[in-house]
Amino acid sequence: VTATVALDAMGGDDAPEVTVRGALAARESGIEVILVGDGPTLEARLAEAGAPSGVPVHHAAGIVTMHDDPIAALRREPDSSIRVACQLVADGQAGAVVSAGSTGATLAAALLTIGRLPGIRRPVVAAVLPVADGRQTVLADAGGSMDVQAEVLAGYAAMGAAYAAVLGSAEPRIGLLNVGEEPGKGNELAKSAFALLEPIDGFVGNVEPPAVLAGAVDVVVTDGFTGNIFLKTIEAAWGPGSPHDSTALLLGVAGEVLVAHGAASADDVHRALQRAAHVAQAGLATRVARRMATGEETTS
Amino acid sequence: VTATVALDAMGGDDAPEVTVRGALAARESGIEVILVGDGPTLEARLAEAGAPSGVPVHHAAGIVTMHDDPIAALRREPDSSIRVACQLVADGQAGAVVSAGSTGATLAAALLTIGRLPGIRRPVVAAVLPVADGRQTVLADAGGSMDVQAEVLAGYAAMGAAYAAVLGSAEPRIGLLNVGEEPGKGNELAKSAFALLEPIDGFVGNVEPPAVLAGAVDVVVTDGFTGNIFLKTIEAAWGPGSPHDSTALLLGVAGEVLVAHGAASADDVHRALQRAAHVAQAGLATRVARRMATGEETTS
């Protein structure tokens, strides 16, 4: 698998300015990036930024904006930058794709081109929380699916654990985000999910927000509504100065797909590209598939 | 209405030590407090603390602990301190009750003795968040009911607005906690609640966590599961040094009922007693009833 990253250079509030600058910074740190988007526009931006020659640009004329309905926009714009960037991963020309555009459009484009892993009912948006002692915790779902069944949360646990393993947790501890630690706490979804998670290897039980931030688990599982409120509350309470990589991963897709914040800066794009190269090199999607099939990671 | 506060002196992890000390501090700041609990124990604690004579103690032999099932415990212990303290409010001997014991037991005792306001489907646990510029926002529900219908959230809005008015908001702005600002965002509950809240006077729409902490609304409405995660995440992210009054109010009961944190310190008990005296003087329950009946506050 190549660690080259296809960047949807037209996605995001401040594209293509920040995507071009982020890509150039990533290249300086040794990451291969293909800029995907309108060729003339990108070449002009690269020249303005004083880029060395030879930065790969892959032309794609269309754009899907934040205001478009994802599915309709992808049909209307088959040559949109996000779809073409995903196609590069499907074709093996890139090992990962990064977009700061709409999460919904990115997921739709990825499923259309790359497809989903076997056994995945629903892909999940996984974020990485910086917790105590400089450690990291995977949050799944960070905002992908609003209303889900408990069975879906069990899938999130397995996918999240594969990601946590790639981030360095030898035996990921999995917790269910809840309002109390004791079994039986929470809403109906949490109670049902607890019963399904209990037999899973690595499941440590319910975790409350303070325990998550203290680093009690490597993976925290919840529905996308709660997870998004949780993530946005942490970001808001910590304030703008917090050193937080807001890049999210779409787990359950048969390739590495990452979404940066719509308001991403060039630094954010750079960080997203670094993370993308890392998960591509680690073969995260393959590891997720293996864990979904066996319930545990095995050394390849 | 008297502003005397009945304090469940036996409720909480560190009762009666912190309740006695908190009550004495409150008395020094001019608040009348009746200590409710085991007479000999409380008298001995008062003597140890060097209390002046004449601090009112109302004997109640029983205790409901955090581990008890609330309803069963109240049946088994009709003379429990929380029930007797609530009875003092029902009888007009106190204007408010404070407990650092179980929220469930306090609500059950309050409903049994004081009863609920007309038109209230479900009382709500209302917390007060300190937000930007030293202002306050009422959070309803902060953790009372885990699974609710959208209609219930509309009731929370009216009750929360009455509380916000008592806290000083002339025309409380009400928001629905959600993952995005646009109508149509969120899970099924949020979408249904939005439609019911839209016609309510003061409703400003969906609010995301950063907007809540920035003080965009005076009341934020959500289900108890999400609200509890939201509250605990704020507390955890801000850390232990944050100047946060964790006292919650039970709105929808026909009297002033306040719950301090189980791990409350003497200072926390003192703050809860101050808040209790304030809402008793303001006649909050009456104002909630009026708003539930008319949809707005009218000057009494």
Coordinates of C-alpha atoms in Angstrom, one line a residue:
Chain A
V1 CA 0.0 0.0 0.0
T2 CA 1.3 3.4 -0.9
A3 CA 1.4 6.1 1.7
T4 CA 0.7 8.8 -0.9
V5 CA -2.3 10.9 0.2
A6 CA -4.9 12.2 -2.2
L7 CA -6.0 15.7 -1.0
D8 CA -9.4 17.0 -2.0
A9 CA -7.9 20.5 -2.6
M10 CA -11.3 22.1 -3.2
G11 CA -13.0 21.0 0.1
G12 CA -13.3 23.3 3.1
D13 CA -14.2 26.9 3.9
D14 CA -10.8 28.3 2.9
A15 CA -9.9 26.0 0.1
P16 CA -7.9 25.9 -2.1
E17 CA -5.6 28.4 -0.2
V18 CA -5.2 26.4 3.0
T19 CA -5.2 23.0 1.3
V20 CA -2.3 24.1 -1.1
R21 CA -0.3 25.5 1.9
G22 CA -1.0 22.5 4.0
A23 CA 0.0 20.2 1.2
L24 CA 3.3 22.0 0.7
A25 CA 4.1 21.8 4.4
A26 CA 3.3 18.1 4.4
R27 CA 5.6 17.6 1.4
E28 CA 8.4 19.3 3.3
S29 CA 8.0 16.8 6.1
G30 CA 8.3 14.0 3.6
I31 CA 4.7 13.1 2.8
E32 CA 3.7 12.5 -0.8
V33 CA 0.5 14.4 -1.6
I34 CA -1.6 14.6 -4.8
L35 CA -3.7 17.7 -5.0
V36 CA -7.1 16.9 -6.5
G37 CA -9.1 19.8 -8.0
D38 CA -9.4 22.3 -10.7
G39 CA -6.0 22.1 -12.5
P40 CA -5.5 25.7 -13.6
T41 CA -6.6 27.1 -10.2
L42 CA -4.3 24.8 -8.3
E43 CA -1.3 25.4 -10.6
A44 CA -1.8 29.2 -10.1
R45 CA -2.0 28.8 -6.3
L46 CA 1.1 26.6 -6.3
A47 CA 3.0 29.2 -8.3
E48 CA 1.8 32.0 -5.9
A49 CA 2.9 30.0 -3.0
G50 CA 6.4 29.6 -4.5
A51 CA 6.1 25.9 -4.7
P52 CA 8.8 23.8 -6.3
S53 CA 7.9 22.2 -9.6
G54 CA 6.7 18.7 -9.7
V55 CA 3.9 18.9 -7.1
P56 CA 1.4 16.4 -8.4
V57 CA -2.0 17.9 -9.4
H58 CA -4.8 15.6 -10.5
H59 CA -7.5 17.6 -12.4
A60 CA -11.1 17.4 -11.3
A61 CA -13.5 20.1 -12.4
G62 CA -16.4 19.7 -10.0
I63 CA -16.9 20.8 -6.4
V64 CA -19.3 19.6 -3.8
T65 CA -20.1 22.3 -1.3
M66 CA -21.2 22.1 2.4
H67 CA -24.7 23.2 1.3
D68 CA -25.2 20.5 -1.3
D69 CA -27.1 17.3 -0.6
P70 CA -24.2 14.8 -0.8
I71 CA -25.8 12.1 -2.8
A72 CA -27.4 14.4 -5.3
A73 CA -24.2 16.5 -5.7
L74 CA -22.1 13.4 -6.4
R75 CA -24.6 12.3 -9.1
R76 CA -24.6 15.8 -10.6
E77 CA -20.8 16.2 -10.4
P78 CA -19.2 12.8 -11.2
D79 CA -15.9 14.7 -11.6
S80 CA -16.1 16.4 -8.3
S81 CA -12.8 16.7 -6.4
I82 CA -13.9 14.6 -3.5
R83 CA -15.1 11.8 -5.7
V84 CA -12.0 11.8 -7.9
A85 CA -9.7 11.9 -4.8
C86 CA -11.5 8.8 -3.5
Q87 CA -11.2 7.1 -6.8
L88 CA -7.4 7.5 -6.6
V89 CA -7.5 5.4 -3.5
A90 CA -9.9 2.9 -5.1
D91 CA -7.4 2.6 -8.0
G92 CA -4.4 2.2 -5.7
Q93 CA -2.8 5.4 -6.8
A94 CA -3.1 6.8 -3.3
G95 CA -3.2 5.1 0.1
A96 CA -5.5 7.6 1.8
V97 CA -7.8 10.5 1.0
V98 CA -8.2 13.7 3.0
S99 CA -11.0 16.3 2.7
A100 CA -12.0 19.3 4.6
G101 CA -15.3 19.3 2.8
S102 CA -18.6 17.9 4.0
T103 CA -18.3 14.7 6.0
G104 CA -21.5 13.4 4.4
A105 CA -20.3 13.9 0.9
T106 CA -16.9 12.4 1.7
L107 CA -18.5 9.3 3.1
A108 CA -20.9 9.0 0.2
A109 CA -18.0 9.4 -2.3
A110 CA -15.9 6.9 -0.4
L111 CA -18.7 4.3 -0.3
L112 CA -19.3 4.8 -4.0
T113 CA -15.7 4.4 -5.1
I114 CA -13.8 2.5 -2.4
G115 CA -16.8 0.6 -0.9
R116 CA -17.2 -0.7 2.7
L117 CA -15.5 -3.4 4.5
P118 CA -17.2 -6.8 4.8
G119 CA -19.4 -7.1 7.9
I120 CA -19.8 -3.4 8.4
R121 CA -23.4 -2.3 9.0
R122 CA -22.5 1.3 9.4
P123 CA -19.2 3.2 9.0
V124 CA -18.3 5.4 11.9
V125 CA -16.7 8.9 12.3
A126 CA -13.8 8.4 14.7
A127 CA -12.2 11.3 16.3
V128 CA -9.1 11.3 18.5
L129 CA -9.2 13.1 21.9
P130 CA -6.1 14.2 23.6
V131 CA -6.5 13.0 27.2
A132 CA -4.4 13.0 30.4
D133 CA -0.6 12.4 30.2
G134 CA -0.3 13.2 26.5
R135 CA -2.3 10.1 25.6
Q136 CA -5.0 9.7 23.0
T137 CA -8.5 8.2 23.1
V138 CA -10.6 7.2 20.0
L139 CA -14.1 8.6 20.1
A140 CA -16.6 6.6 17.9
D141 CA -19.0 7.9 16.9
A142 CA -18.0 11.6 16.8
G143 CA -21.0 12.7 14.8
G144 CA -21.7 10.4 11.9
S145 CA -25.0 8.7 12.6
M146 CA -27.6 10.3 14.8
D147 CA -30.0 7.5 15.6
V148 CA -28.6 4.0 15.8
Q149 CA -29.4 0.6 17.3
A150 CA -27.2 -1.0 20.0
E151 CA -25.8 -3.5 17.6
V152 CA -24.2 -0.7 15.7
L153 CA -22.4 0.5 18.8
A154 CA -20.8 -2.9 19.2
G155 CA -19.4 -2.6 15.7
Y156 CA -18.0 0.9 16.6
A157 CA -16.2 -0.8 19.5
A158 CA -14.4 -3.2 17.2
M159 CA -13.5 -0.6 14.6
G160 CA -12.4 1.9 17.3
A161 CA -10.2 -0.7 18.9
A162 CA -8.4 -1.4 15.6
Y163 CA -7.7 2.3 15.3
A164 CA -6.5 2.6 18.9
A165 CA -4.1 -0.3 18.2
V166 CA -2.7 1.6 15.2
L167 CA -2.3 4.7 17.6
G168 CA -0.2 2.5 19.9
S169 CA -2.5 0.8 22.4
A170 CA -1.3 -2.8 22.6
E171 CA -4.6 -4.0 24.2
P172 CA -7.2 -1.2 23.8
R173 CA -9.5 -0.7 26.7
I174 CA -13.0 0.1 25.4
G175 CA -15.6 2.1 27.4
L176 CA -19.2 3.0 26.8
L177 CA -19.9 6.7 27.4
N178 CA -22.5 6.9 30.1
V179 CA -23.9 9.0 32.9
G180 CA -22.8 6.6 35.6
E181 CA -20.3 3.7 36.0
E182 CA -22.6 1.0 37.3
P183 CA -24.2 -1.4 34.9
G184 CA -27.8 -0.5 34.4
K185 CA -27.1 3.2 34.1
G186 CA -28.1 5.3 31.2
N187 CA -30.8 5.6 28.5
E188 CA -32.3 2.5 26.8
L189 CA -29.6 2.6 24.0
A190 CA -26.8 2.6 26.5
K191 CA -28.3 -0.2 28.5
S192 CA -28.8 -2.3 25.4
A193 CA -25.3 -1.5 24.2
F194 CA -23.8 -2.4 27.5
A195 CA -25.2 -5.9 27.2
L196 CA -23.8 -6.4 23.7
L197 CA -20.4 -4.9 24.6
E198 CA -19.9 -6.9 27.8
P199 CA -18.5 -10.0 26.1
I200 CA -16.2 -8.0 23.9
D201 CA -12.5 -8.4 24.7
G202 CA -11.2 -5.2 26.2
F203 CA -14.5 -3.8 27.3
V204 CA -14.1 -2.2 30.7
G205 CA -17.7 -1.0 31.2
N206 CA -19.4 2.4 31.4
V207 CA -17.3 5.5 31.5
E208 CA -18.3 9.0 32.5
P209 CA -16.8 12.1 30.9
P210 CA -14.2 12.8 33.6
A211 CA -12.8 9.2 33.3
V212 CA -12.6 9.6 29.5
L213 CA -10.6 12.8 29.9
A214 CA -8.4 11.2 32.6
G215 CA -7.4 8.5 30.0
A216 CA -9.3 5.5 31.6
V217 CA -10.0 4.0 28.1
D218 CA -8.4 3.9 24.7
V219 CA -11.8 3.8 22.9
V220 CA -15.0 5.5 23.9
V221 CA -18.2 4.3 22.2
T222 CA -21.4 6.3 21.9
D223 CA -24.0 7.3 19.3
G224 CA -23.2 10.1 16.9
F225 CA -25.5 12.7 18.6
T226 CA -24.0 12.2 22.1
G227 CA -20.5 11.9 20.7
N228 CA -20.7 15.1 18.7
I229 CA -22.1 17.0 21.8
F230 CA -19.3 15.5 23.9
L231 CA -16.6 16.4 21.4
K232 CA -17.8 20.0 20.8
T233 CA -18.2 20.5 24.6
I234 CA -14.6 19.5 25.2
E235 CA -13.4 21.8 22.4
A236 CA -15.6 24.7 23.7
A237 CA -14.6 24.2 27.4
W238 CA -10.9 23.9 26.6
G239 CA -11.1 27.0 24.4
P240 CA -9.4 27.9 21.1
G241 CA -5.8 27.5 22.4
S242 CA -6.1 23.7 22.9
P243 CA -3.7 21.6 20.9
H244 CA -6.3 19.4 19.4
D245 CA -6.1 17.6 16.0
S246 CA -9.7 17.7 14.8
T247 CA -9.2 15.3 12.0
A248 CA -11.7 12.5 11.9
L249 CA -11.4 9.1 10.3
L250 CA -14.2 7.2 8.5
L251 CA -13.8 3.7 9.8
G252 CA -15.6 0.8 8.0
V253 CA -14.7 2.1 4.6
A254 CA -12.3 -0.3 2.6
G255 CA -9.6 2.3 2.6
E256 CA -8.2 5.2 4.6
V257 CA -10.6 8.2 4.5
L258 CA -10.0 11.3 6.7
V259 CA -12.0 14.4 7.2
A260 CA -10.5 17.7 8.4
H261 CA -12.7 20.4 10.0
G262 CA -14.4 22.6 7.5
A263 CA -12.7 25.6 9.0
A264 CA -9.3 23.9 8.8
S265 CA -6.2 26.0 8.7
A266 CA -3.1 25.1 6.6
D267 CA -1.7 23.6 9.8
D268 CA -4.8 21.5 10.3
V269 CA -4.6 20.3 6.7
H270 CA -0.9 19.4 7.3
R271 CA -1.8 17.5 10.5
A272 CA -4.6 15.6 8.6
L273 CA -2.1 14.7 5.9
Q274 CA 0.3 13.4 8.5
R275 CA -2.4 11.3 10.1
A276 CA -3.5 10.0 6.7
A277 CA 0.0 8.9 5.8
H278 CA 0.4 7.2 9.2
V279 CA -2.9 5.2 8.9
A280 CA -2.1 4.3 5.3
Q281 CA 1.3 2.9 6.2
A282 CA -0.3 1.0 9.1
G283 CA -2.9 -0.5 6.9
L284 CA -5.7 0.6 9.2
A285 CA -8.6 -0.5 7.0
T286 CA -7.2 -4.0 6.7
R287 CA -6.7 -4.2 10.5
V288 CA -10.3 -3.0 11.0
A289 CA -11.5 -5.8 8.7
R290 CA -9.5 -8.4 10.6
R291 CA -10.8 -7.2 13.9
M292 CA -14.4 -7.2 12.6
A293 CA -13.9 -10.8 11.4
T294 CA -12.1 -12.2 14.5
G295 CA -12.9 -9.9 17.3
E296 CA -9.2 -9.3 17.8
E297 CA -6.1 -8.0 16.1
T298 CA -3.7 -10.7 15.0
T299 CA -0.2 -9.9 13.7
S300 CA -0.2 -10.0 10.0
Chain B
V1 CA -43.7 32.1 51.9
T2 CA -40.9 31.7 54.4
A3 CA -37.3 31.7 53.2
T4 CA -36.3 29.2 55.9
V5 CA -34.6 26.2 54.4
A6 CA -35.0 22.6 55.6
L7 CA -31.7 20.8 55.2
D8 CA -31.5 17.0 54.9
A9 CA -28.6 16.9 57.3
M10 CA -28.0 13.2 56.7
G11 CA -27.8 13.2 52.9
G12 CA -24.5 13.1 51.1
D13 CA -21.2 11.3 51.2
D14 CA -19.8 13.4 54.1
A15 CA -23.0 14.1 56.0
P16 CA -23.6 15.1 58.7
E17 CA -20.2 16.8 59.0
V18 CA -20.4 19.0 55.9
T19 CA -24.1 19.6 56.3
V20 CA -23.7 20.9 59.8
R21 CA -20.7 23.1 58.8
G22 CA -22.5 24.4 55.7
A23 CA -25.6 25.2 57.7
L24 CA -23.7 27.2 60.3
A25 CA -22.0 29.2 57.5
A26 CA -25.4 29.9 56.0
R27 CA -26.8 31.0 59.3
E28 CA -23.9 33.5 59.6
S29 CA -24.8 34.9 56.3
G30 CA -28.4 35.4 57.5
I31 CA -30.2 32.3 56.2
E32 CA -32.6 30.4 58.5
V33 CA -31.8 26.7 58.3
I34 CA -33.6 23.8 60.0
L35 CA -31.3 20.7 60.3
V36 CA -33.3 17.6 59.7
G37 CA -31.9 14.2 60.9
D38 CA -31.0 12.2 63.9
G39 CA -31.4 14.6 66.8
P40 CA -28.7 13.4 69.2
T41 CA -26.2 13.0 66.4
L42 CA -26.8 16.5 65.1
E43 CA -26.8 18.1 68.5
A44 CA -23.4 16.5 69.2
R45 CA -22.0 17.7 65.9
L46 CA -23.3 21.2 66.5
A47 CA -21.6 21.2 69.9
E48 CA -18.4 20.0 68.4
A49 CA -18.5 22.7 65.8
G50 CA -18.9 25.3 68.6
A51 CA -22.4 26.3 67.3
P52 CA -24.4 28.9 69.2
S53 CA -27.4 27.6 70.9
G54 CA -30.8 27.8 69.2
V55 CA -29.9 26.2 65.9
P56 CA -33.1 24.4 65.0
V57 CA -32.9 20.7 64.7
H58 CA -35.9 18.6 63.5
H59 CA -35.5 15.0 64.5
A60 CA -35.8 12.3 61.8
A61 CA -34.5 8.8 62.6
G62 CA -34.2 7.2 59.1
I63 CA -31.7 7.7 56.3
V64 CA -32.0 6.9 52.6
T65 CA -28.6 6.1 51.2
M66 CA -27.3 6.4 47.6
H67 CA -27.5 2.7 47.3
D68 CA -31.1 2.3 48.2
D69 CA -33.9 2.1 45.7
P70 CA -35.6 5.4 46.3
I71 CA -39.3 4.3 46.3
A72 CA -38.6 1.2 48.4
A73 CA -36.4 3.1 50.9
L74 CA -39.0 5.8 51.4
R75 CA -41.7 3.2 52.1
R76 CA -39.4 1.3 54.5
E77 CA -38.2 4.6 56.2
P78 CA -41.3 6.9 56.5
D79 CA -39.3 9.0 59.0
S80 CA -36.2 9.3 56.7
S81 CA -34.5 12.7 56.9
I82 CA -35.2 13.6 53.2
R83 CA -38.9 12.8 53.5
V84 CA -39.3 14.7 56.8
A85 CA -37.4 17.7 55.3
C86 CA -39.8 17.7 52.4
Q87 CA -42.7 17.4 54.7
L88 CA -41.6 20.7 56.4
V89 CA -42.0 22.4 53.0
A90 CA -45.4 20.7 52.4
D91 CA -46.5 22.0 55.9
G92 CA -45.3 25.5 55.3
Q93 CA -42.6 25.4 58.0
A94 CA -39.9 25.8 55.5
G95 CA -39.8 27.5 52.1
A96 CA -37.3 25.2 50.5
V97 CA -35.5 21.9 51.0
V98 CA -31.9 21.0 50.3
S99 CA -30.4 17.5 50.1
A100 CA -27.0 16.2 49.1
G101 CA -28.4 12.7 49.0
S102 CA -29.8 10.8 46.1
T103 CA -31.6 12.9 43.4
G104 CA -34.0 10.0 42.8
A105 CA -34.9 9.7 46.5
T106 CA -35.3 13.5 46.8
L107 CA -37.6 13.7 43.9
A108 CA -39.6 10.7 45.1
A109 CA -39.9 12.2 48.6
A110 CA -40.8 15.6 47.2
L111 CA -43.6 14.2 45.0
L112 CA -44.9 12.1 47.9
T113 CA -45.1 15.1 50.3
I114 CA -45.2 18.3 48.3
G115 CA -46.6 17.0 45.0
R116 CA -46.2 18.3 41.5
L117 CA -47.4 21.4 39.9
P118 CA -50.5 21.3 37.7
G119 CA -49.8 20.5 34.0
I120 CA -46.4 19.0 34.7
R121 CA -45.8 15.7 32.9
R122 CA -42.4 15.3 34.3
P123 CA -40.3 17.3 36.7
V124 CA -36.9 18.2 35.5
V125 CA -33.4 18.5 37.1
A126 CA -32.2 22.0 36.3
A127 CA -28.6 22.9 36.7
V128 CA -27.0 26.4 36.4
L129 CA -24.0 26.7 34.1
P130 CA -21.6 29.6 34.5
V131 CA -21.1 30.9 31.0
A132 CA -19.2 33.8 29.4
D133 CA -19.1 37.3 31.0
G134 CA -20.1 36.0 34.4
R135 CA -23.6 35.1 33.2
Q136 CA -25.6 32.0 34.0
T137 CA -27.5 29.5 31.8
V138 CA -30.1 27.0 33.1
L139 CA -29.6 23.5 31.8
A140 CA -32.8 21.4 31.8
D141 CA -32.6 18.4 32.0
A142 CA -29.2 17.9 33.7
G143 CA -29.7 14.2 34.3
G144 CA -33.2 13.5 35.6
S145 CA -34.9 11.4 32.9
M146 CA -33.0 9.3 30.5
D147 CA -35.6 8.5 27.8
V148 CA -38.2 11.1 27.1
Q149 CA -40.6 12.2 24.3
A150 CA -40.3 15.5 22.6
E151 CA -43.4 16.9 24.4
V152 CA -41.5 16.6 27.6
L153 CA -38.7 18.8 26.4
A154 CA -41.2 21.5 25.6
G155 CA -42.3 21.4 29.2
Y156 CA -38.6 21.7 30.3
A157 CA -38.4 24.9 28.2
A158 CA -41.2 26.6 30.1
M159 CA -39.9 25.5 33.5
G160 CA -36.4 26.5 32.7
A161 CA -37.5 29.9 31.4
A162 CA -39.2 30.6 34.8
Y163 CA -36.0 29.7 36.6
A164 CA -33.9 31.9 34.2
A165 CA -36.3 34.8 35.0
V166 CA -35.7 34.3 38.7
L167 CA -32.0 34.3 38.0
G168 CA -32.4 37.7 36.3
S169 CA -33.1 37.2 32.6
A170 CA -35.9 39.6 31.8
E171 CA -36.8 37.7 28.6
P172 CA -35.1 34.3 28.7
R173 CA -33.7 33.1 25.4
I174 CA -34.3 29.3 25.1
G175 CA -32.2 27.0 22.9
L176 CA -32.3 23.3 22.1
L177 CA -28.9 21.6 22.6
N178 CA -28.0 20.1 19.2
V179 CA -25.1 19.1 16.9
G180 CA -25.8 21.9 14.4
E181 CA -27.6 25.3 14.3
E182 CA -29.7 24.7 11.3
P183 CA -33.3 23.4 11.6
G184 CA -33.4 19.7 10.7
K185 CA -30.2 18.9 12.5
G186 CA -29.9 16.2 15.2
N187 CA -31.4 13.0 16.2
E188 CA -35.1 12.1 15.9
L189 CA -35.8 13.5 19.4
A190 CA -34.1 16.8 18.7
K191 CA -35.9 17.2 15.4
S192 CA -39.3 16.5 17.0
A193 CA -38.5 18.8 19.9
F194 CA -37.5 21.6 17.5
A195 CA -40.9 21.5 15.9
L196 CA -42.7 21.7 19.3
L197 CA -40.3 24.4 20.7
E198 CA -40.5 26.7 17.6
P199 CA -43.7 28.4 18.5
I200 CA -42.6 29.0 22.1
D201 CA -41.9 32.6 23.1
G202 CA -38.2 33.1 23.5
F203 CA -37.1 30.1 21.5
V204 CA -34.0 31.0 19.5
G205 CA -33.4 27.6 17.8
N206 CA -30.7 24.9 18.0
V207 CA -27.6 25.7 20.0
E208 CA -24.3 23.9 19.8
P209 CA -22.1 23.5 22.9
P210 CA -19.7 26.5 22.1
A211 CA -22.7 28.8 21.8
V212 CA -24.1 27.7 25.1
L213 CA -20.8 28.3 26.8
A214 CA -20.6 31.7 25.1
G215 CA -23.9 32.7 26.7
A216 CA -26.1 32.6 23.6
V217 CA -29.1 31.4 25.6
D218 CA -30.5 31.7 29.1
V219 CA -32.0 28.2 29.0
V220 CA -30.7 25.1 27.2
V221 CA -33.1 22.2 26.8
T222 CA -32.1 18.6 26.2
D223 CA -32.9 15.1 27.4
G224 CA -31.4 14.0 30.7
F225 CA -28.8 11.6 29.2
T226 CA -27.4 14.2 26.8
G227 CA -27.6 16.9 29.5
N228 CA -25.8 14.9 32.1
I229 CA -23.0 14.1 29.6
F230 CA -22.8 17.8 28.6
L231 CA -22.6 18.9 32.3
K232 CA -20.1 16.4 33.3
T233 CA -17.9 17.1 30.3
I234 CA -17.9 20.8 31.1
E235 CA -16.9 20.1 34.7
A236 CA -14.2 17.6 33.6
A237 CA -12.8 19.8 30.9
W238 CA -12.7 22.9 33.2
G239 CA -11.1 20.9 35.9
P240 CA -11.5 20.9 39.7
G241 CA -10.6 24.6 40.2
S242 CA -13.7 25.9 38.3
P243 CA -16.0 28.1 40.4
H244 CA -19.1 26.1 39.6
D245 CA -22.2 25.8 41.8
S246 CA -23.3 22.2 41.2
T247 CA -26.6 22.6 43.0
A248 CA -29.5 21.4 40.9
L249 CA -33.2 22.3 41.2
L250 CA -36.1 20.0 40.8
L251 CA -38.5 22.1 38.7
G252 CA -42.1 21.0 38.4
V253 CA -42.5 20.1 42.1
A254 CA -45.0 22.3 43.9
G255 CA -42.2 23.8 46.2
E256 CA -38.6 24.6 46.1
V257 CA -36.4 21.4 46.1
L258 CA -32.7 21.6 45.6
V259 CA -30.1 18.8 45.3
A260 CA -26.4 19.4 46.1
H261 CA -23.7 17.1 44.7
G262 CA -23.3 13.8 46.7
A263 CA -19.6 14.8 47.3
A264 CA -20.6 18.3 48.4
S265 CA -18.3 20.2 50.7
A266 CA -19.4 22.5 53.5
D267 CA -19.0 25.4 51.0
D268 CA -21.1 23.6 48.5
V269 CA -23.9 23.0 51.1
H270 CA -23.6 26.7 52.0
R271 CA -24.0 27.7 48.4
A272 CA -27.0 25.3 48.0
L273 CA -28.7 26.9 51.0
Q274 CA -28.1 30.4 49.6
R275 CA -29.6 29.3 46.3
A276 CA -32.5 27.7 48.1
A277 CA -33.3 30.8 50.2
H278 CA -33.1 32.9 47.0
V279 CA -35.6 30.7 45.0
A280 CA -37.9 30.5 48.0
Q281 CA -38.0 34.3 48.3
A282 CA -38.6 34.6 44.6
G283 CA -41.5 32.0 44.7
L284 CA -40.0 30.0 41.9
A285 CA -42.5 27.2 42.0
T286 CA -45.4 29.6 41.7
R287 CA -43.7 31.3 38.8
V288 CA -43.1 28.0 37.0
A289 CA -46.8 27.1 37.5
R290 CA -47.8 30.5 36.0
R291 CA -45.5 30.0 33.0
M292 CA -46.8 26.5 32.4
A293 CA -50.4 27.8 32.5
T294 CA -49.9 30.9 30.3
G295 CA -46.6 30.3 28.4
E296 CA -45.2 33.5 29.8
E297 CA -44.3 35.2 33.1
T298 CA -46.6 37.9 34.3
T299 CA -45.7 40.2 37.1
S300 CA -47.5 39.0 40.2

